[in-house]
Coordinates of C-alpha atoms and ligand atoms in Angstrom, one line a residue:
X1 CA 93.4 121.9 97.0
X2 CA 93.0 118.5 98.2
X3 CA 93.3 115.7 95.5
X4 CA 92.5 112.5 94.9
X5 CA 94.2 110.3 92.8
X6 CA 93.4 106.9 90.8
X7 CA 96.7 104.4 90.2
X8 CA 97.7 101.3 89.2
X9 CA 97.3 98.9 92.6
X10 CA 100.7 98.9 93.5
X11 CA 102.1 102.0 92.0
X12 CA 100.9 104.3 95.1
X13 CA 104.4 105.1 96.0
X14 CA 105.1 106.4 92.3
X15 CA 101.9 108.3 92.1
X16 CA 102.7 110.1 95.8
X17 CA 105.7 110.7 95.0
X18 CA 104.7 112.2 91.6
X19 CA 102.5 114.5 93.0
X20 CA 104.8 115.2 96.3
X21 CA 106.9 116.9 93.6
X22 CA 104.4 119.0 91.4
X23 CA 103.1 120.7 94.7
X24 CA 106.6 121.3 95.7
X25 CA 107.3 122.6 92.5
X26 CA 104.1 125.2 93.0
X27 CA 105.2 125.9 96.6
X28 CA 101.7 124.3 97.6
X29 CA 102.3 122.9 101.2
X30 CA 100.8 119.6 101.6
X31 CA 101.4 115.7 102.0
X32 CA 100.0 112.4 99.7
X33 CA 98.6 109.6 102.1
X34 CA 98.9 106.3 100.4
X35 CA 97.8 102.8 101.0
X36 CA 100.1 100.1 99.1
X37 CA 97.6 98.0 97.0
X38 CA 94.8 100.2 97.4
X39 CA 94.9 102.2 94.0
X40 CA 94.6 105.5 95.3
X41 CA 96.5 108.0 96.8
X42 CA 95.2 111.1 98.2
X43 CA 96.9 114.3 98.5
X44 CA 95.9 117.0 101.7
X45 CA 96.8 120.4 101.2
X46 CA 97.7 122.0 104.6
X47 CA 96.2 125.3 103.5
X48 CA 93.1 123.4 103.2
X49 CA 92.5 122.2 106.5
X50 CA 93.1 125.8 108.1
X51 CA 91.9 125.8 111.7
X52 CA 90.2 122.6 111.0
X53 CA 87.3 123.8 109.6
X54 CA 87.4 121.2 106.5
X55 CA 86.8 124.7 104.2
X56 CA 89.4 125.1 101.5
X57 CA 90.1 128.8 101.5
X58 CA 91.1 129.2 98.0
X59 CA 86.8 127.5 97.2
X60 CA 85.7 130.0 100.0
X61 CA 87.4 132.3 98.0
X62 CA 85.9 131.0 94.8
X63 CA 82.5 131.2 95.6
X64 CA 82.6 135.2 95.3
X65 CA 85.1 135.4 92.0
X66 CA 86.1 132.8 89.6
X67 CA 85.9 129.3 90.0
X68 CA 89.2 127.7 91.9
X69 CA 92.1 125.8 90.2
X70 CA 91.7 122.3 88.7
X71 CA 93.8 119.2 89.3
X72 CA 96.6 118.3 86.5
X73 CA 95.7 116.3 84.8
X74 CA 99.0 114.9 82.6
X75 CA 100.2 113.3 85.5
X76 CA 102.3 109.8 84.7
X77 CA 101.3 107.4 87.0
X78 CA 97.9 109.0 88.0
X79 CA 94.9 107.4 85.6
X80 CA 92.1 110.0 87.4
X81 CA 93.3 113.0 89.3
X82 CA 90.3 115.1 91.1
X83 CA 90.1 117.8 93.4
X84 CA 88.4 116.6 96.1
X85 CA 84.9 118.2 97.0
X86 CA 83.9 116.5 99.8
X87 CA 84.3 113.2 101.4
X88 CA 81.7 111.4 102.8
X89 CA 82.9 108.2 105.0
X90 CA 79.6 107.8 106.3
X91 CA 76.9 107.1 104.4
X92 CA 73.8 105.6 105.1
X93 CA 73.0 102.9 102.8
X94 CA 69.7 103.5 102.5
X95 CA 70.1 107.2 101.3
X96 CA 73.4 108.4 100.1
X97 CA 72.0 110.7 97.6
X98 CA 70.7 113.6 100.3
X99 CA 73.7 113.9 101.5
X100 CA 75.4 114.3 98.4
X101 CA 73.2 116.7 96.9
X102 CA 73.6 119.0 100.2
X103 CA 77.4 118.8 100.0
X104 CA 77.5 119.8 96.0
X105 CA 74.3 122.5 96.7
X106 CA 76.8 125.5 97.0
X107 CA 79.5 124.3 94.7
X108 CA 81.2 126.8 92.3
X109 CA 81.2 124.6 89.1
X110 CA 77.2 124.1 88.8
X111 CA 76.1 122.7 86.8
X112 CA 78.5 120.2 85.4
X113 CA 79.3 119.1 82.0
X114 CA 79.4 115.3 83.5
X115 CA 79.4 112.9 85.5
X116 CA 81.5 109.6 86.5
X117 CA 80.8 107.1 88.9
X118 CA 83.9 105.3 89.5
X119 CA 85.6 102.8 92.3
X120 CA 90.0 102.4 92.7
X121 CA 91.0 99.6 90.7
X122 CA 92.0 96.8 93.5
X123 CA 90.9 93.6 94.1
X124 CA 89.0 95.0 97.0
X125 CA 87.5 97.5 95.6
X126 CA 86.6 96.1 92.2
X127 CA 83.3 94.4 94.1
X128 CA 81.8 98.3 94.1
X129 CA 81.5 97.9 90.3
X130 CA 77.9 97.2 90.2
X131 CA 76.5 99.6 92.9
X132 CA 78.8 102.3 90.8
X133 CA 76.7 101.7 87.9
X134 CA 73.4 101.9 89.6
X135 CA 73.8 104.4 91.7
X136 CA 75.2 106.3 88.7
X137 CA 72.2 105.6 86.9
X138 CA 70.1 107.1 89.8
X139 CA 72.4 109.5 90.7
X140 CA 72.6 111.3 87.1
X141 CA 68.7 112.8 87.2
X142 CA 68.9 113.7 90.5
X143 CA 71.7 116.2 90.1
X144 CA 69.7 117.4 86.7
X145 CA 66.9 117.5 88.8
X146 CA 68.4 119.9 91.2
X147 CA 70.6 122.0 88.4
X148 CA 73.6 120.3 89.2
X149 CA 74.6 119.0 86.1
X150 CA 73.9 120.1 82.3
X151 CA 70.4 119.0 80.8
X152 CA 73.2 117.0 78.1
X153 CA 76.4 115.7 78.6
X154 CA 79.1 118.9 78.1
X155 CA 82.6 117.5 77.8
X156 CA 84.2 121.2 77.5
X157 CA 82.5 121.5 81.4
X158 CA 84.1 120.5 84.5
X159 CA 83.4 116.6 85.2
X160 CA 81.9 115.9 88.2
X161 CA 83.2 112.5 90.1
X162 CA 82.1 109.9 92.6
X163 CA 84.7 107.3 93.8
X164 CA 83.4 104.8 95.8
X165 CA 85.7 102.9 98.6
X166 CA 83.0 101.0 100.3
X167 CA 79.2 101.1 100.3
X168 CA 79.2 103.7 103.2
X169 CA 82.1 105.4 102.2
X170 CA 82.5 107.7 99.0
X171 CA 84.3 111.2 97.5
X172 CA 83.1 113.8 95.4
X173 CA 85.3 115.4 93.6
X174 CA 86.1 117.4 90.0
X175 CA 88.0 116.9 87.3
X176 CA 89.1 119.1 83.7
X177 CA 87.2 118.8 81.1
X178 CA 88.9 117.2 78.0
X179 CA 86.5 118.0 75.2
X180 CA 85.4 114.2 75.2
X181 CA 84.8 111.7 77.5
X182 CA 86.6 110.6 80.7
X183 CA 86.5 106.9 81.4
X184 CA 85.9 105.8 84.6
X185 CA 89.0 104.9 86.8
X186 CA 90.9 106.4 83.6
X187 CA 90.4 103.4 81.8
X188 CA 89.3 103.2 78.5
X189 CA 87.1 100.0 77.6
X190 CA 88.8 99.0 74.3
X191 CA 88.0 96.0 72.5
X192 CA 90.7 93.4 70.5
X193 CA 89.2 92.7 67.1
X194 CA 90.3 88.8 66.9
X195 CA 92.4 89.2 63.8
X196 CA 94.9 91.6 65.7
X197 CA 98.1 90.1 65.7
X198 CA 98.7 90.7 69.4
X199 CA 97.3 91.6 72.5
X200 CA 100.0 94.5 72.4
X201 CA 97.9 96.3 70.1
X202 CA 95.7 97.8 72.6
X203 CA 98.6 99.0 74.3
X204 CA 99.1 101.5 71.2
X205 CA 95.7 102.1 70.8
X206 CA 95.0 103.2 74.3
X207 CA 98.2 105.4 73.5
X208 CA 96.4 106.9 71.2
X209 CA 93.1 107.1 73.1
X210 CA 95.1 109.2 76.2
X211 CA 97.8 110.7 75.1
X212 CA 96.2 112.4 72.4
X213 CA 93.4 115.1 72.2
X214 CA 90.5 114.0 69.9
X215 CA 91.4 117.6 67.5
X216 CA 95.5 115.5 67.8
X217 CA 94.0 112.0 66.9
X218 CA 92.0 113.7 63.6
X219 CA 95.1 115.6 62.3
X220 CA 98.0 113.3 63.1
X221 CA 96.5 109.8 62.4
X222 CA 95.7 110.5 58.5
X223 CA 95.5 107.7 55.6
X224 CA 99.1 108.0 53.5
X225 CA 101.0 109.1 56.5
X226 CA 104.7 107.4 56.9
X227 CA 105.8 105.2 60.2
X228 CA 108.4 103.1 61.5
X229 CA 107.6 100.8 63.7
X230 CA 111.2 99.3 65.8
X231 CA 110.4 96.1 67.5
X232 CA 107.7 95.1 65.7
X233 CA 107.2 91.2 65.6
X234 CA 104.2 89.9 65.7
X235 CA 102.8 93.2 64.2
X236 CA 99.9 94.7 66.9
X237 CA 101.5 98.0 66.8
X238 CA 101.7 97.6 63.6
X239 CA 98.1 96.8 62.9
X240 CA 97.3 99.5 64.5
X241 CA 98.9 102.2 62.4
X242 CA 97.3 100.3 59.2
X243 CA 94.2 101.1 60.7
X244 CA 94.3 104.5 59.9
X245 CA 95.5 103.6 56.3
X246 CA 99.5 104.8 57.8
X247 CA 102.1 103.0 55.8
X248 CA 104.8 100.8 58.2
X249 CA 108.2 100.4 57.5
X250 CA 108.4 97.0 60.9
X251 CA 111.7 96.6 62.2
X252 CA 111.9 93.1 63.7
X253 CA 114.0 89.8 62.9
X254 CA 110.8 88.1 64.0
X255 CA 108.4 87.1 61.9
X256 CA 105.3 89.6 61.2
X257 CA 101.4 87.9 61.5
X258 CA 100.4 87.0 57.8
X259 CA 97.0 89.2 58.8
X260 CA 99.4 92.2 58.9
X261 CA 101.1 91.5 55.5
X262 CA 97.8 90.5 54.0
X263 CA 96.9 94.6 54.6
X264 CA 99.6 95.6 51.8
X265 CA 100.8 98.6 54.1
X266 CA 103.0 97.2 56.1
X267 CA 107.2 96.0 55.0
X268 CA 109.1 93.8 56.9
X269 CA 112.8 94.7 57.2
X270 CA 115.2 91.8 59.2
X271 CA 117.2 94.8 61.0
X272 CA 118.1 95.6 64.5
X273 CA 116.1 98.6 65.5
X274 CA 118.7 100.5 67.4
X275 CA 121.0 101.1 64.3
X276 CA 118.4 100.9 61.5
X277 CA 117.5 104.3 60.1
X278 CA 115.4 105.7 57.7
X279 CA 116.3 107.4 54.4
X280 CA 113.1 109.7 54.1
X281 CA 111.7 111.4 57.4
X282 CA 108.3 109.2 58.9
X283 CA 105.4 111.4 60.2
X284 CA 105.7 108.4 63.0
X285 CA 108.2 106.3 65.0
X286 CA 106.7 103.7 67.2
X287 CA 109.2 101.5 69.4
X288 CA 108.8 98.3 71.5
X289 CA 111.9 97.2 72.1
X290 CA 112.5 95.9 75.4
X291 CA 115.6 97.4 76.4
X292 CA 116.8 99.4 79.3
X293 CA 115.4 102.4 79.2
X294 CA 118.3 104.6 79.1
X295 CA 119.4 103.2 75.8
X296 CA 116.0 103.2 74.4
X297 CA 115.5 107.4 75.6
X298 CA 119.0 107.8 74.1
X299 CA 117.7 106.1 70.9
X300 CA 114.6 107.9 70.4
X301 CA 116.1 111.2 71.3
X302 CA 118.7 110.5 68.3
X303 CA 115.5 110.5 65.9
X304 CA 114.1 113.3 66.7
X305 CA 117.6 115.3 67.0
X306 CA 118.5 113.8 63.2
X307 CA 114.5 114.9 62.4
X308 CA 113.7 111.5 61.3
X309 CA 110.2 111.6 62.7
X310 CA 107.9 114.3 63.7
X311 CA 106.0 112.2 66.1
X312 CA 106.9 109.3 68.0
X313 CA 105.3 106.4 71.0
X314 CA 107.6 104.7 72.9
X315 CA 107.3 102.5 76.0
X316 CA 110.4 103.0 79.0
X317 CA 110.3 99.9 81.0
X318 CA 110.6 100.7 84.8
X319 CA 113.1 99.6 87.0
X320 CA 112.8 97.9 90.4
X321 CA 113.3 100.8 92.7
X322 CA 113.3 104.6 92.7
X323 CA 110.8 104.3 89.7
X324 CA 109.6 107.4 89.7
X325 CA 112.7 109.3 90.2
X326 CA 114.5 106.5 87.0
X327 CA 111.4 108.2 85.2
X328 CA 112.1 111.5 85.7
X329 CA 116.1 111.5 85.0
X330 CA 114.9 109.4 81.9
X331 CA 112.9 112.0 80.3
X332 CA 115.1 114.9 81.4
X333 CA 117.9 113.2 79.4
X334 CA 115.8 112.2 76.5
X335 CA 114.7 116.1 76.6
X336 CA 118.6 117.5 77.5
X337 CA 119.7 115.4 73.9
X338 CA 116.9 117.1 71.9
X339 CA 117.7 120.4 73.2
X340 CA 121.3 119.9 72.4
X341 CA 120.6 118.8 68.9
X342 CA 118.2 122.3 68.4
X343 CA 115.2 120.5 68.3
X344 CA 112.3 121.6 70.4
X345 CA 110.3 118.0 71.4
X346 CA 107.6 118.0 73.8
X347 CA 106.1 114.6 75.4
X348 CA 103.6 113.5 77.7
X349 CA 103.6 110.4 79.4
X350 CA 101.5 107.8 81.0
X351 CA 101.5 104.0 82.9
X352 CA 98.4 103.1 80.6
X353 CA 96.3 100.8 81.5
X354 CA 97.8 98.1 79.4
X355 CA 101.1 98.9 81.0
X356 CA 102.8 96.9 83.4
X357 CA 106.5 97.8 84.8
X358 CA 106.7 100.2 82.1
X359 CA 105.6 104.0 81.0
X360 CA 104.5 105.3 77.4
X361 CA 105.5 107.9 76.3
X362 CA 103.9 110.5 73.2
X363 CA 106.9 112.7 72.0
X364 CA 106.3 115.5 69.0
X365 CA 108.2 118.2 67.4
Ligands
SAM1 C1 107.1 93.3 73.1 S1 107.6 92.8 71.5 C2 106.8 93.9 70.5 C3 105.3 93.6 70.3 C4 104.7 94.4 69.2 N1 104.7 95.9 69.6 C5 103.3 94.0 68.9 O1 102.4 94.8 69.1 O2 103.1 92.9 68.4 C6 109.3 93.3 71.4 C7 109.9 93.0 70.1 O3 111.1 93.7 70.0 C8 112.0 93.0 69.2 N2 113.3 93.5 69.4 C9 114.0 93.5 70.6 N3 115.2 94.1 70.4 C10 115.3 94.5 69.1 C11 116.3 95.1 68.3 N4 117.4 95.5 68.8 N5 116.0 95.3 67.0 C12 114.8 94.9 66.5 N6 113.8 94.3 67.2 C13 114.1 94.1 68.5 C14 111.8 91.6 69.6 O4 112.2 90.7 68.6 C15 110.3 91.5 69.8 O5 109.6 91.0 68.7

């Protein structure tokens, strides 16, 4: 299947390489084309472009029996990944939905649960934002109209997806469904109440908002639960947790925001986070050190092999080169020191929105 993949401008490299490796890894012959800066990466599947007839076998083959395979979608430094239905490089500005109904009129997921109208992230691109919205908005009862997408939204349905690159120049493509809503670009639109003690708070609470699934969120994030929070000073982690009524034990020898003590959840402990342990098991660990990342996977895999915590977030800063690859070898030892210790720990890790040159990273046991 052909993909398409939405990134953080600059991290195209990462993303083609991360998805290099999961078709390898399913034998699926293919190659990512990437455009540094451009916030996507698109990957073309050989089998796909068969005698050049643009027809993906394995749809052709889908029309007649079950619909075809959907893109992953817990890749790390892909925000959006969708399988490509058609791309259309030249539209005519003055009517780009014909086309586009024509080109979805046979399509084996009919109708759709939903629909995104999205644009990469670049400074070139961002410009799109507003003919993304409107079209959107003209787009959606058109594809109603024609029984291409469900009379109300469906999130357990396929999404349906329109990437803009230019005003002549768009994809079509589909996406899994994840029982609630997709953001466009992969980005959810999160807002900072002002008496958060940092901006790092929405770092954890976009954690929260992708790493999770909504059924996850409603049984892991309960009032009276335990958490430790290593590294932290000035608290938006913190404040975080104590919005779901979770007691925090913050590790810091900074000071905490008064705001954050003022909720009567939280204790302060002066400690260094990579020694300090806890006497009772935490439901959650959250850690924000910044460290190398190799110490801080060591760290984190110690907690979960001494069953200190059953759940844990924790960013691994990336390192100049080879990030992908540092990414991979960290998480394979992180995982290799839980195995050894008997403890089975799965993760799934993202570069959030709110990340810069690091990952974060959802671990459970
Ligand atoms: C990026 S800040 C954390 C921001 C915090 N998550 C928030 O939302 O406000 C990193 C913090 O880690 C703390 N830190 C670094 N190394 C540490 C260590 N060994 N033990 C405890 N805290 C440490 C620093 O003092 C700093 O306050």
């Amino acid at each position: 299947m052909n993909l398409l993949l939405l990134c953080r401008p600059g991290f195209e490299p990462e993303t083609a390489a991360e998805i290099a490796d999961w078709a390898a890894r399913r034998e699926i012959a293919g190659y990512p084309q990437a455009e540094r800066g451009s916030g996507w990466v698109r990957f073309h599947d050989l089998a796909a472009q068969q005698e050049n007839t643009g027809a993906d076998p394995e749809e052709e083959a889908g029309r007649n029996t079950a619909r075809p395979a959907l893109p992953p979608r817990n890749l790390i430094f892909a925000r959006q990944c969708v399988r490509v239905l058609a791309d259309l490089p030249q539209l005519d500005p003055s009517d780009r939905l014909t086309p586009m109904l024509a080109a979805l009129a046979d399509t084996p997921w009919r109708p759709f649960g939903s629909l995104i109208v999205e644009h990469p992230d670049s400074d070139a691109a961002r410009p799109l934002a507003g003919l993304a919205r409107s079209f959107g908005n003209a787009l959606r009862p058109a594809l109603r109209k024609a029984g291409l997408l469900s009379a109300s939204e469906d999130l357990q349905q396929p999404c349906l997806h329109l990437c803009f690159f230019s005003g002549t120049h768009a994809v079509l493509g589909v996406s899994q469904p994840r029982g609630e809503r997709i953001w466009p670009q992969g980005i959810p639109r999160l807002r900072l109440p002002k008496e958060a003690p940092s901006r790092s708070a929405q770092k954890l609470e976009e954690a929260f908002q992708i790493l999770l699934r909504p059924d996850e969120r409603e049984q892991w994030l309960k009032p009276g639960m335990s958490a430790v929070d290593l590294g932290a000073a000035p608290g938006g982690w913190s404040w975080i947790l104590t919005r779901h009524h979770i007691h925090v034990t913050a590790i810091d020898n900074g000071p905490l925001a008064d705001s954050l003590l003022a909720t009567g959840l939280v204790r302060h402990l002066r400690a260094d986070g990579f020694s300090w342990q806890p006497t009772q098991p935490v439901d959650w660990m959250v850690c924000d050190m910044v460290e190398q990342p190799r110490r801080v996977a060591a760290r984190m895999a110690e907690w979960f092999a001494h069953g200190w915590c059953r759940r844990a977030v924790f960013n691994l800063k990336l390192p100049m080169k080879k990030r992908h690859a540092e990414v991979q070898a960290n998480l394979a030892d992180f995982h290799a020191h839980c195995a050894e210790a008997g403890v089975a720990v799965q993760t799934r890790a993202r570069q959030l929105y709110h990340d810069r040159e690091e990952i974060t990273v959802l671990a459970w046991s």
